[in-house]
JSON list of C-alpha atoms in Angstrom, two decimals:
[
{"chain": "A", "resi": 1, "resn": "GLN", "atom": "CA", "xyz": [17.28, 4.00, 0.02]},
{"chain": "A", "resi": 2, "resn": "VAL", "atom": "CA", "xyz": [13.83, 2.96, 1.26]},
{"chain": "A", "resi": 3, "resn": "GLN", "atom": "CA", "xyz": [12.58, 1.00, 4.53]},
{"chain": "A", "resi": 4, "resn": "LEU", "atom": "CA", "xyz": [9.70, -1.33, 4.75]},
{"chain": "A", "resi": 5, "resn": "VAL", "atom": "CA", "xyz": [7.99, -2.43, 7.41]},
{"chain": "A", "resi": 6, "resn": "GLU", "atom": "CA", "xyz": [5.37, -4.54, 8.06]},
{"chain": "A", "resi": 7, "resn": "SER", "atom": "CA", "xyz": [3.25, -5.37, 10.72]},
{"chain": "A", "resi": 8, "resn": "GLY", "atom": "CA", "xyz": [-0.23, -6.32, 11.24]},
{"chain": "A", "resi": 9, "resn": "GLY", "atom": "CA", "xyz": [0.29, -10.56, 11.08]},
{"chain": "A", "resi": 10, "resn": "GLY", "atom": "CA", "xyz": [-0.42, -13.39, 13.52]},
{"chain": "A", "resi": 11, "resn": "LEU", "atom": "CA", "xyz": [-2.23, -16.43, 14.27]},
{"chain": "A", "resi": 12, "resn": "VAL", "atom": "CA", "xyz": [-5.95, -15.92, 13.22]},
{"chain": "A", "resi": 13, "resn": "GLN", "atom": "CA", "xyz": [-8.74, -19.27, 12.96]},
{"chain": "A", "resi": 14, "resn": "ALA", "atom": "CA", "xyz": [-9.60, -20.69, 10.07]},
{"chain": "A", "resi": 15, "resn": "GLY", "atom": "CA", "xyz": [-12.36, -17.64, 8.14]},
{"chain": "A", "resi": 16, "resn": "GLY", "atom": "CA", "xyz": [-10.83, -14.86, 9.29]},
{"chain": "A", "resi": 17, "resn": "SER", "atom": "CA", "xyz": [-9.39, -11.90, 8.55]},
{"chain": "A", "resi": 18, "resn": "LEU", "atom": "CA", "xyz": [-6.45, -10.21, 9.01]},
{"chain": "A", "resi": 19, "resn": "ARG", "atom": "CA", "xyz": [-5.07, -6.15, 7.52]},
{"chain": "A", "resi": 20, "resn": "LEU", "atom": "CA", "xyz": [-1.77, -6.27, 6.91]},
{"chain": "A", "resi": 21, "resn": "SER", "atom": "CA", "xyz": [0.43, -2.83, 6.76]},
{"chain": "A", "resi": 22, "resn": "CYS", "atom": "CA", "xyz": [3.68, -1.97, 5.38]},
{"chain": "A", "resi": 23, "resn": "ALA", "atom": "CA", "xyz": [4.96, 1.69, 6.50]},
{"chain": "A", "resi": 24, "resn": "ALA", "atom": "CA", "xyz": [7.58, 2.78, 3.68]},
{"chain": "A", "resi": 25, "resn": "SER", "atom": "CA", "xyz": [10.03, 5.39, 3.84]},
{"chain": "A", "resi": 26, "resn": "GLY", "atom": "CA", "xyz": [12.55, 7.01, 2.77]},
{"chain": "A", "resi": 27, "resn": "ARG", "atom": "CA", "xyz": [14.27, 10.30, 0.97]},
{"chain": "A", "resi": 28, "resn": "SER", "atom": "CA", "xyz": [11.64, 12.02, -0.61]},
{"chain": "A", "resi": 29, "resn": "PHE", "atom": "CA", "xyz": [10.21, 8.83, -0.32]},
{"chain": "A", "resi": 30, "resn": "SER", "atom": "CA", "xyz": [6.46, 8.84, -2.25]},
{"chain": "A", "resi": 31, "resn": "ILE", "atom": "CA", "xyz": [4.35, 5.41, -2.97]},
{"chain": "A", "resi": 32, "resn": "MET", "atom": "CA", "xyz": [2.67, 6.77, -5.95]},
{"chain": "A", "resi": 33, "resn": "THR", "atom": "CA", "xyz": [6.04, 6.84, -7.96]},
{"chain": "A", "resi": 34, "resn": "TYR", "atom": "CA", "xyz": [6.86, 2.84, -6.68]},
{"chain": "A", "resi": 35, "resn": "THR", "atom": "CA", "xyz": [5.03, -0.72, -8.68]},
{"chain": "A", "resi": 36, "resn": "MET", "atom": "CA", "xyz": [4.31, -2.69, -4.81]},
{"chain": "A", "resi": 37, "resn": "GLY", "atom": "CA", "xyz": [4.46, -6.45, -3.89]},
{"chain": "A", "resi": 38, "resn": "TRP", "atom": "CA", "xyz": [3.12, -8.78, -1.26]},
{"chain": "A", "resi": 39, "resn": "PHE", "atom": "CA", "xyz": [4.57, -11.80, -1.41]},
{"chain": "A", "resi": 40, "resn": "ARG", "atom": "CA", "xyz": [4.56, -14.49, 0.57]},
{"chain": "A", "resi": 41, "resn": "GLN", "atom": "CA", "xyz": [7.00, -18.38, 1.55]},
{"chain": "A", "resi": 42, "resn": "ALA", "atom": "CA", "xyz": [5.53, -21.07, 3.94]},
{"chain": "A", "resi": 43, "resn": "PRO", "atom": "CA", "xyz": [8.45, -22.67, 5.11]},
{"chain": "A", "resi": 44, "resn": "GLY", "atom": "CA", "xyz": [9.62, -25.15, 3.02]},
{"chain": "A", "resi": 45, "resn": "LYS", "atom": "CA", "xyz": [8.75, -23.53, -0.07]},
{"chain": "A", "resi": 46, "resn": "GLU", "atom": "CA", "xyz": [9.38, -21.02, -2.51]},
{"chain": "A", "resi": 47, "resn": "ARG", "atom": "CA", "xyz": [8.22, -17.21, -2.31]},
{"chain": "A", "resi": 48, "resn": "GLU", "atom": "CA", "xyz": [5.25, -16.28, -3.95]},
{"chain": "A", "resi": 49, "resn": "PHE", "atom": "CA", "xyz": [3.61, -13.53, -5.25]},
{"chain": "A", "resi": 50, "resn": "VAL", "atom": "CA", "xyz": [0.22, -12.66, -3.81]},
{"chain": "A", "resi": 51, "resn": "ALA", "atom": "CA", "xyz": [-1.02, -9.36, -5.25]},
{"chain": "A", "resi": 52, "resn": "ALA", "atom": "CA", "xyz": [0.74, -6.21, -6.50]},
{"chain": "A", "resi": 53, "resn": "MET", "atom": "CA", "xyz": [-0.54, -2.59, -6.63]},
{"chain": "A", "resi": 54, "resn": "ARG", "atom": "CA", "xyz": [1.15, 0.09, -10.33]},
{"chain": "A", "resi": 55, "resn": "TRP", "atom": "CA", "xyz": [2.71, 3.39, -9.21]},
{"chain": "A", "resi": 56, "resn": "LEU", "atom": "CA", "xyz": [0.32, 6.13, -9.85]},
{"chain": "A", "resi": 57, "resn": "GLY", "atom": "CA", "xyz": [-2.71, 5.04, -11.45]},
{"chain": "A", "resi": 58, "resn": "GLY", "atom": "CA", "xyz": [-2.80, 2.10, -8.80]},
{"chain": "A", "resi": 59, "resn": "ASN", "atom": "CA", "xyz": [-3.65, -1.32, -11.45]},
{"chain": "A", "resi": 60, "resn": "THR", "atom": "CA", "xyz": [-4.18, -4.05, -8.72]},
{"chain": "A", "resi": 61, "resn": "TYR", "atom": "CA", "xyz": [-2.97, -7.74, -9.28]},
{"chain": "A", "resi": 62, "resn": "TYR", "atom": "CA", "xyz": [-3.67, -10.65, -7.51]},
{"chain": "A", "resi": 63, "resn": "ALA", "atom": "CA", "xyz": [-2.28, -14.26, -7.71]},
{"chain": "A", "resi": 64, "resn": "ASP", "atom": "CA", "xyz": [-5.61, -16.59, -8.25]},
{"chain": "A", "resi": 65, "resn": "SER", "atom": "CA", "xyz": [-5.28, -17.72, -4.17]},
{"chain": "A", "resi": 66, "resn": "ALA", "atom": "CA", "xyz": [-5.73, -14.44, -3.25]},
{"chain": "A", "resi": 67, "resn": "LYS", "atom": "CA", "xyz": [-8.12, -13.61, -5.73]},
{"chain": "A", "resi": 68, "resn": "GLY", "atom": "CA", "xyz": [-11.90, -12.65, -4.53]},
{"chain": "A", "resi": 69, "resn": "ARG", "atom": "CA", "xyz": [-9.83, -12.47, -0.95]},
{"chain": "A", "resi": 70, "resn": "PHE", "atom": "CA", "xyz": [-7.56, -10.43, -0.41]},
{"chain": "A", "resi": 71, "resn": "THR", "atom": "CA", "xyz": [-7.46, -6.92, -1.42]},
{"chain": "A", "resi": 72, "resn": "ILE", "atom": "CA", "xyz": [-4.57, -4.56, -1.96]},
{"chain": "A", "resi": 73, "resn": "SER", "atom": "CA", "xyz": [-4.96, -1.28, -0.94]},
{"chain": "A", "resi": 74, "resn": "ARG", "atom": "CA", "xyz": [-2.21, 2.48, -0.50]},
{"chain": "A", "resi": 75, "resn": "ASP", "atom": "CA", "xyz": [-2.77, 4.95, 1.45]},
{"chain": "A", "resi": 76, "resn": "ASN", "atom": "CA", "xyz": [-0.84, 7.95, -0.42]},
{"chain": "A", "resi": 77, "resn": "ASN", "atom": "CA", "xyz": [-0.98, 9.96, 2.66]},
{"chain": "A", "resi": 78, "resn": "LYS", "atom": "CA", "xyz": [0.78, 7.61, 4.46]},
{"chain": "A", "resi": 79, "resn": "ASN", "atom": "CA", "xyz": [3.39, 5.99, 1.89]},
{"chain": "A", "resi": 80, "resn": "THR", "atom": "CA", "xyz": [1.40, 3.31, 3.18]},
{"chain": "A", "resi": 81, "resn": "LEU", "atom": "CA", "xyz": [0.20, -0.63, 1.43]},
{"chain": "A", "resi": 82, "resn": "TYR", "atom": "CA", "xyz": [-2.31, -2.85, 2.73]},
{"chain": "A", "resi": 83, "resn": "LEU", "atom": "CA", "xyz": [-3.28, -6.27, 2.35]},
{"chain": "A", "resi": 84, "resn": "GLN", "atom": "CA", "xyz": [-6.57, -7.21, 3.51]},
{"chain": "A", "resi": 85, "resn": "MET", "atom": "CA", "xyz": [-7.18, -10.97, 4.11]},
{"chain": "A", "resi": 86, "resn": "ASN", "atom": "CA", "xyz": [-10.50, -12.09, 4.43]},
{"chain": "A", "resi": 87, "resn": "SER", "atom": "CA", "xyz": [-11.50, -15.81, 4.43]},
{"chain": "A", "resi": 88, "resn": "LEU", "atom": "CA", "xyz": [-8.57, -17.42, 5.53]},
{"chain": "A", "resi": 89, "resn": "GLU", "atom": "CA", "xyz": [-7.42, -21.17, 4.82]},
{"chain": "A", "resi": 90, "resn": "ALA", "atom": "CA", "xyz": [-4.48, -22.84, 6.90]},
{"chain": "A", "resi": 91, "resn": "GLU", "atom": "CA", "xyz": [-2.81, -22.43, 3.37]},
{"chain": "A", "resi": 92, "resn": "ASP", "atom": "CA", "xyz": [-2.39, -19.01, 3.94]},
{"chain": "A", "resi": 93, "resn": "THR", "atom": "CA", "xyz": [0.25, -19.68, 6.02]},
{"chain": "A", "resi": 94, "resn": "ALA", "atom": "CA", "xyz": [3.18, -17.37, 5.98]},
{"chain": "A", "resi": 95, "resn": "VAL", "atom": "CA", "xyz": [5.43, -15.34, 6.04]},
{"chain": "A", "resi": 96, "resn": "TYR", "atom": "CA", "xyz": [4.52, -12.30, 4.37]},
{"chain": "A", "resi": 97, "resn": "SER", "atom": "CA", "xyz": [6.52, -9.12, 2.99]},
{"chain": "A", "resi": 98, "resn": "CYS", "atom": "CA", "xyz": [6.11, -6.08, 1.36]},
{"chain": "A", "resi": 99, "resn": "ALA", "atom": "CA", "xyz": [8.59, -4.79, -1.85]},
{"chain": "A", "resi": 100, "resn": "ALA", "atom": "CA", "xyz": [8.74, -2.11, -3.59]},
{"chain": "A", "resi": 101, "resn": "VAL", "atom": "CA", "xyz": [10.40, -0.92, -7.35]},
{"chain": "A", "resi": 102, "resn": "LYS", "atom": "CA", "xyz": [10.82, 2.56, -8.69]},
{"chain": "A", "resi": 103, "resn": "LEU", "atom": "CA", "xyz": [8.86, 3.43, -11.69]},
{"chain": "A", "resi": 104, "resn": "TYR", "atom": "CA", "xyz": [8.09, -0.31, -12.92]},
{"chain": "A", "resi": 105, "resn": "SER", "atom": "CA", "xyz": [5.54, -0.32, -15.93]},
{"chain": "A", "resi": 106, "resn": "GLY", "atom": "CA", "xyz": [6.82, -3.49, -17.24]},
{"chain": "A", "resi": 107, "resn": "SER", "atom": "CA", "xyz": [4.15, -7.31, -16.72]},
{"chain": "A", "resi": 108, "resn": "GLY", "atom": "CA", "xyz": [6.97, -9.17, -14.33]},
{"chain": "A", "resi": 109, "resn": "TYR", "atom": "CA", "xyz": [5.20, -7.45, -11.22]},
{"chain": "A", "resi": 110, "resn": "TYR", "atom": "CA", "xyz": [4.48, -10.78, -9.77]},
{"chain": "A", "resi": 111, "resn": "SER", "atom": "CA", "xyz": [8.38, -11.70, -9.84]},
{"chain": "A", "resi": 112, "resn": "ASP", "atom": "CA", "xyz": [9.96, -11.37, -7.04]},
{"chain": "A", "resi": 113, "resn": "LYS", "atom": "CA", "xyz": [13.43, -10.45, -9.48]},
{"chain": "A", "resi": 114, "resn": "VAL", "atom": "CA", "xyz": [11.60, -7.26, -10.64]},
{"chain": "A", "resi": 115, "resn": "TYR", "atom": "CA", "xyz": [11.96, -5.30, -6.71]},
{"chain": "A", "resi": 116, "resn": "ASP", "atom": "CA", "xyz": [14.70, -3.95, -5.40]},
{"chain": "A", "resi": 117, "resn": "TYR", "atom": "CA", "xyz": [13.65, -3.01, -1.73]},
{"chain": "A", "resi": 118, "resn": "TRP", "atom": "CA", "xyz": [11.70, -5.70, 0.57]},
{"chain": "A", "resi": 119, "resn": "GLY", "atom": "CA", "xyz": [10.87, -5.77, 4.08]},
{"chain": "A", "resi": 120, "resn": "GLN", "atom": "CA", "xyz": [11.57, -7.99, 7.03]},
{"chain": "A", "resi": 121, "resn": "GLY", "atom": "CA", "xyz": [7.74, -9.51, 7.06]},
{"chain": "A", "resi": 122, "resn": "THR", "atom": "CA", "xyz": [5.88, -10.31, 9.37]},
{"chain": "A", "resi": 123, "resn": "GLN", "atom": "CA", "xyz": [3.95, -13.96, 10.29]},
{"chain": "A", "resi": 124, "resn": "VAL", "atom": "CA", "xyz": [0.84, -15.43, 9.49]},
{"chain": "A", "resi": 125, "resn": "THR", "atom": "CA", "xyz": [-1.03, -18.26, 11.18]},
{"chain": "A", "resi": 126, "resn": "VAL", "atom": "CA", "xyz": [-4.51, -19.93, 10.20]},
{"chain": "A", "resi": 127, "resn": "SER", "atom": "CA", "xyz": [-5.47, -22.06, 12.33]},
{"chain": "A", "resi": 128, "resn": "SER", "atom": "CA", "xyz": [-7.58, -24.65, 10.89]}
]
């Protein structure tokens, strides 16, 4: 079983920055063997893809809304996934969750249906 715990959310003014963390753990867990993703869900809206990092090689993918503002990264030694968010906008307000799927190399990294493990989420609120 894999456990994912997000942190780093909070209240920030528009134009500000936040860095989210997702600490992953489990029996013999290695973040390098998991494709990891960040998703978000705003009130009354569907959960949407934000960014993903492919296992091993670490190729990264972003939603159009995140390109140029957000950066996904990981620390292999700490088994931790990050999402650096800059130039935040009110529209970025949502609960952000990280997700993981082992050894996934398909093209569906943007779909929440692909991922097997989810964290509880962390609230990000951007005031305008």
